[in-house]
Short mmCIF file of C-alpha atoms in Angstrom, two decimals:
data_model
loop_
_atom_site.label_atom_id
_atom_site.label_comp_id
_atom_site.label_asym_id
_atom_site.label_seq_id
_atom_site.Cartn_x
_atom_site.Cartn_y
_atom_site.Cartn_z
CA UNK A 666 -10.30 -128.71 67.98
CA UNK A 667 -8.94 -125.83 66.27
CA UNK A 668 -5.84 -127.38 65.19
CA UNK A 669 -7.54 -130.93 63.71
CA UNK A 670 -10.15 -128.22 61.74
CA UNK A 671 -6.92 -126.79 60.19
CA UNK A 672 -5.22 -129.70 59.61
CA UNK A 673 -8.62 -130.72 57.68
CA UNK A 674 -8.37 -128.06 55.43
CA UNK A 675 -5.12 -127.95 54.55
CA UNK A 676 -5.54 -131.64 53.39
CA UNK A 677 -8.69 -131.11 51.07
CA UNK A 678 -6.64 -128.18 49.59
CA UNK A 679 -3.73 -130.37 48.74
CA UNK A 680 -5.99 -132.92 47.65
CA UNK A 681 -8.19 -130.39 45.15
CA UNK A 682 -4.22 -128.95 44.62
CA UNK A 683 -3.27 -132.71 43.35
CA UNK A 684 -6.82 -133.88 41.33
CA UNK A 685 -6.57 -130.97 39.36
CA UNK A 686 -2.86 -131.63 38.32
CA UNK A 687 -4.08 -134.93 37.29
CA UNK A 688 -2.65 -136.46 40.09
CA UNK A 689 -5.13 -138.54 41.38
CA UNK A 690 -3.30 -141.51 43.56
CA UNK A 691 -1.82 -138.28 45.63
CA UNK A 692 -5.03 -136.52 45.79
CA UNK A 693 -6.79 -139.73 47.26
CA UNK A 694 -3.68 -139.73 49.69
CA UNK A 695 -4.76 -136.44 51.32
CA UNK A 696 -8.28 -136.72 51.18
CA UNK A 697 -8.56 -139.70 53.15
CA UNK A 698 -6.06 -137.84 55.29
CA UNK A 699 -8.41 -135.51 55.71
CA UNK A 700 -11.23 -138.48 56.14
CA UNK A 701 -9.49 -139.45 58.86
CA UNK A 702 -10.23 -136.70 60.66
CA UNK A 703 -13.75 -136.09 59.75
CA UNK A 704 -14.69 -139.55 60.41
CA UNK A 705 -12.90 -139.60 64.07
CA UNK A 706 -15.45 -136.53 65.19
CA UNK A 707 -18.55 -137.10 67.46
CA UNK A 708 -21.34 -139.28 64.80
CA UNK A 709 -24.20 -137.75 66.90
CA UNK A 710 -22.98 -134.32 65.18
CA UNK A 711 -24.03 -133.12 62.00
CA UNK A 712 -20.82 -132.83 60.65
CA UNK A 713 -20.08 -130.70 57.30
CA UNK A 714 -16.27 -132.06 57.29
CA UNK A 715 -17.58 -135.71 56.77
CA UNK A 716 -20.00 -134.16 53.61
CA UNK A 717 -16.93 -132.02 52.47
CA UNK A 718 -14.70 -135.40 52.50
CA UNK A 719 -17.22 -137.60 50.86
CA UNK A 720 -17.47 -135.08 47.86
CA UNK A 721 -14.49 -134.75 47.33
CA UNK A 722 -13.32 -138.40 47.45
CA UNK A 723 -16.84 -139.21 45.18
CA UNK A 724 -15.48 -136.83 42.64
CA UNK A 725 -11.80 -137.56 42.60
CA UNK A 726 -12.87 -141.37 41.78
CA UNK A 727 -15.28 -139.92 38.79
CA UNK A 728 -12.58 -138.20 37.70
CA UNK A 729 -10.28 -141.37 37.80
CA UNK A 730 -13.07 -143.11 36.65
CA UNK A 731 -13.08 -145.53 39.47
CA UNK A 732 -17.15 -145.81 39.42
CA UNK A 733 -17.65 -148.80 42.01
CA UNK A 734 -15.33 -146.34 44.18
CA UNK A 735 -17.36 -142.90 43.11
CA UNK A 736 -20.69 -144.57 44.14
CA UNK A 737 -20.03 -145.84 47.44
CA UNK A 738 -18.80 -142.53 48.22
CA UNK A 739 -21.92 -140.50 46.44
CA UNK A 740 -23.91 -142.60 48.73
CA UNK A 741 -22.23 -141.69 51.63
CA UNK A 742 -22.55 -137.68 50.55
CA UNK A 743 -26.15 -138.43 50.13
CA UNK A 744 -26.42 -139.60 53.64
CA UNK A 745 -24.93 -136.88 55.04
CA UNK A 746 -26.97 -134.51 53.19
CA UNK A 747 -30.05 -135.94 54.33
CA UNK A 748 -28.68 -134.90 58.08
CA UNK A 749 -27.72 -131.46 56.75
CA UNK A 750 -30.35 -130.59 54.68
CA UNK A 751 -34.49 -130.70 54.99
CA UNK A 752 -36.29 -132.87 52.65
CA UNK A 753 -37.36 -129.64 51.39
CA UNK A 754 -33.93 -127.65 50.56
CA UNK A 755 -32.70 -127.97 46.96
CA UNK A 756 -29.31 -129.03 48.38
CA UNK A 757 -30.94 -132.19 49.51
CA UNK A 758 -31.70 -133.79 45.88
CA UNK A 759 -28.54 -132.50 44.63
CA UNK A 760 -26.64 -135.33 46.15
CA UNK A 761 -28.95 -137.30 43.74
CA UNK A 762 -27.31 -135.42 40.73
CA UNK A 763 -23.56 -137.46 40.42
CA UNK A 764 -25.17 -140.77 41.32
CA UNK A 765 -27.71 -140.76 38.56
CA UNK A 766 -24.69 -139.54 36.48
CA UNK A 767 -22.36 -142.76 37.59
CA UNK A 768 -24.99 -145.15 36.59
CA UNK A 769 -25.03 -143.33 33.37
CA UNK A 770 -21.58 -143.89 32.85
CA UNK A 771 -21.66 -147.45 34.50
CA UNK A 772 -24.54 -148.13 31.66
CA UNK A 773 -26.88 -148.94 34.28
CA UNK A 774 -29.99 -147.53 32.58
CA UNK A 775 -32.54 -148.92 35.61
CA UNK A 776 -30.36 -147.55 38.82
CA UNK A 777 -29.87 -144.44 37.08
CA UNK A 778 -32.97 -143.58 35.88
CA UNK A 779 -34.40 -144.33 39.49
CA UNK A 780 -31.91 -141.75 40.76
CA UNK A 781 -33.38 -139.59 39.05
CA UNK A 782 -37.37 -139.90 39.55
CA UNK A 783 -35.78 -139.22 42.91
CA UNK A 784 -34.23 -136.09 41.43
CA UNK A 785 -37.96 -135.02 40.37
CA UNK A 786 -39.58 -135.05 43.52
CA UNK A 787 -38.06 -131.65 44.32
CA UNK A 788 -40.07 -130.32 40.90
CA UNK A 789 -42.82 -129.29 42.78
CA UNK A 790 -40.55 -126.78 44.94
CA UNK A 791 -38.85 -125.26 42.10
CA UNK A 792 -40.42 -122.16 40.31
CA UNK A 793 -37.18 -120.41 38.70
CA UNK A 794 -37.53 -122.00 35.03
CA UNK A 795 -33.62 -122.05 34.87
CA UNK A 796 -33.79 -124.46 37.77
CA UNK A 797 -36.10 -126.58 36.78
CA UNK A 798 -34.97 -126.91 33.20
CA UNK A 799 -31.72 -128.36 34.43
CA UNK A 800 -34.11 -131.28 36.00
CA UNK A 801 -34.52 -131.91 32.36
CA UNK A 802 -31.13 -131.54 30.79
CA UNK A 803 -29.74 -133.54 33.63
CA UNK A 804 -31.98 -136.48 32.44
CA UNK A 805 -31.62 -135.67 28.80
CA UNK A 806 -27.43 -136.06 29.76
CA UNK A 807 -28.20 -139.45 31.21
CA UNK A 808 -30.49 -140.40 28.71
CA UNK A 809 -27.83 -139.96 26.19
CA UNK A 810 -24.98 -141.77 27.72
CA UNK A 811 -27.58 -144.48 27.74
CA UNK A 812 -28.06 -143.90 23.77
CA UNK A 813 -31.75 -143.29 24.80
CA UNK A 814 -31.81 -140.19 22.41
CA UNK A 815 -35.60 -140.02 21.51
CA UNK A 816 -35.91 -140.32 25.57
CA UNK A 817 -32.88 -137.43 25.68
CA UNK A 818 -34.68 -135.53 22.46
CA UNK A 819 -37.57 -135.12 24.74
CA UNK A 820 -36.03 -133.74 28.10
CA UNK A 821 -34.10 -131.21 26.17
CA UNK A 822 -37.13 -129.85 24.09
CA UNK A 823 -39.14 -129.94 27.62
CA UNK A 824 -36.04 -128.04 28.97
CA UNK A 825 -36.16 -125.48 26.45
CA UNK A 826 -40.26 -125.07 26.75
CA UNK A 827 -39.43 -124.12 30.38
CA UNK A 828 -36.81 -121.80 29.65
CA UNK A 829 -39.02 -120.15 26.70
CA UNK A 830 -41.39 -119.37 29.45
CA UNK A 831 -39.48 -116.51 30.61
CA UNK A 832 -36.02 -116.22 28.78
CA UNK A 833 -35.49 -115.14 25.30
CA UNK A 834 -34.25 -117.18 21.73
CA UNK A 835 -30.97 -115.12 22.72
CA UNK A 836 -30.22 -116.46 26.01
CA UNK A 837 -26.96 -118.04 26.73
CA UNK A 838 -28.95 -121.76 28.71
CA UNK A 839 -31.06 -121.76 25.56
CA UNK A 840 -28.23 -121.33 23.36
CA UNK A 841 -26.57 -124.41 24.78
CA UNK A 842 -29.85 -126.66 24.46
CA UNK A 843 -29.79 -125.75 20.71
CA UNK A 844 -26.25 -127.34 20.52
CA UNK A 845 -27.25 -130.21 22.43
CA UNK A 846 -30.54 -130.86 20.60
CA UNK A 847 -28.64 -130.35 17.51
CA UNK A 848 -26.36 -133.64 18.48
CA UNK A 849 -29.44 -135.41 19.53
CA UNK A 850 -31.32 -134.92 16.41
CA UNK A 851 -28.29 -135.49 14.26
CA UNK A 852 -27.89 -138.94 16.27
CA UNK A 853 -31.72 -139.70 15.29
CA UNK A 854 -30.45 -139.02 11.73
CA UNK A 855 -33.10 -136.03 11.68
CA UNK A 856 -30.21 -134.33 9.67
CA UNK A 857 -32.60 -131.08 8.74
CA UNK A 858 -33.36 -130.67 12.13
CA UNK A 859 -29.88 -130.57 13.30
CA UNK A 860 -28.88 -127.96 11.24
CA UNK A 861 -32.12 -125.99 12.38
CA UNK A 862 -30.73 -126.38 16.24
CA UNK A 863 -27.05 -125.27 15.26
CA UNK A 864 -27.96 -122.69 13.47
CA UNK A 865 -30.20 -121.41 16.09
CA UNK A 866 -26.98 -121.61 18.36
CA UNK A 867 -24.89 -119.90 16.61
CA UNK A 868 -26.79 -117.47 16.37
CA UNK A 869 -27.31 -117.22 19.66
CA UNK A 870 -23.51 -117.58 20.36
CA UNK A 871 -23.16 -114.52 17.56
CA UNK A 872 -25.71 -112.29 19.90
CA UNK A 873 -24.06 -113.13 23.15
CA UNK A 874 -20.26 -113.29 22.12
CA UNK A 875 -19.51 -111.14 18.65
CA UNK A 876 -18.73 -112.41 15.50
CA UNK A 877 -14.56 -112.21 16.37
CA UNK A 878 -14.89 -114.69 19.53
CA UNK A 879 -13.64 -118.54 19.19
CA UNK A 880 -17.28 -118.88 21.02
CA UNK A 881 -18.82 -117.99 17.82
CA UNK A 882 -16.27 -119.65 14.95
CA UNK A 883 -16.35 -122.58 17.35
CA UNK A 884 -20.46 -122.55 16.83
CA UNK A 885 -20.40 -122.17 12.71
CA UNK A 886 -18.38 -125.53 12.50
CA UNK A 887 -20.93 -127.57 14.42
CA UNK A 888 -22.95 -125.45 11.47
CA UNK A 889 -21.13 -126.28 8.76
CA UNK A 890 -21.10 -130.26 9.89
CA UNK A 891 -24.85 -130.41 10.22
CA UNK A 892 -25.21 -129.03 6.83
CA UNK A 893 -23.07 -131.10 5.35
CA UNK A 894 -25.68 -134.56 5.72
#
């Protein structure tokens, strides 16, 4: 009815309202409110209020880093999005995205890394190079919470191949794979390398934000730390 669908939304807003005060035992109190509801309409609907719910609750308990929690409720998101979405739609192997990203965190190299060969089915539908690099820096992210970072070093140089197929050294996506193949390398104790990648950000960060922004001083002392090993 009209009046449940507005009682639903007013209890994912106080919910979002709550998480992002850092008030996350309140939060969960209204989303499952809001649960509630979703999960009492017809199950032979498609329902977007049950997806809606499960997101939210799967990222309040990433947030609150209640993993166990997070993934039983990333699962559920995924298995409404796979009666939302066609195998084809992009939104379908997003749901993919936090899971691989709470193994990560949960250390749980095999589960996470077969979240995301799942992930890289939908390669072959992507052509925009910004999309399909973040296949790669999503990996490369994993990888490095695993402390995989020759397996990280090589999905964020792949990312930035893509990207270099149609967007210039200035960009502001390449400029942020410079910083993060500038930690990588430095990790790998490639120390010259490093300071290659930062200083390739900031001068990137110089093009895009001026020399006065915090953007920019921010980006010369990563600099100034690479060059210092």
């Amino acid at each position: 009815s009209t009046d449940s669908q507005v009682q639903f939304e007013y209890y994912c807003q106080k919910g979002i309202e709550a998480q992002n005060q850092g008030k996350y035992n309140l939060a969960e109190q209204w989303f499952l409110k809001s649960k509630y509801i979703a999960d009492n309409q017809d199950k032979s609907i498609v329902s977007a209020n049950r997806y809606l719910v499960y997101v939210n609750l799967r990222d309040l308990y990433i947030a609150s880093k209640q993993y166990d929690n997070a993934l039983l409720y990333a699962q559920m998101t995924l298995d409404e999005s796979k009666r939302l979405h066609k195998t084809s739609d992009k939104s379908f192997y997003l749901s993919y995205i936090p899971i691989a990203n709470i193994y990560a965190k949960k250390g749980d190299r095999e589960s996470c890394l077969r979240s995301l060969d799942s992930l890289f089915i939908f390669e072959q539908y992507i052509s925009e190079p910004r999309e399909l690099s973040q296949l790669y820096m999503l990996r490369g992210g994993c990888n490095y919470d695993l402390e995989d970072y020759q397996s990280a070093l090589a999905d964020y140089k792949k990312a930035d191949e893509i990207l270099a197929s149609k967007y210039p050294v200035s960009d502001g996506e390449r400029a942020r794979l410079y910083a993060l193949l500038g930690g990588v390398e430095h990790r790998l104790n490639h120390y010259d390398e490093s300071e290659s990648c930062y200083k390739l950000y900031t001068d990137a960060i110089k093009n895009i934000y001026g020399e006065q922004s915090l953007n920019y001083i921010n980006s010369q002392i990563y600099l100034a730390n690479a060059q210092g090993f």
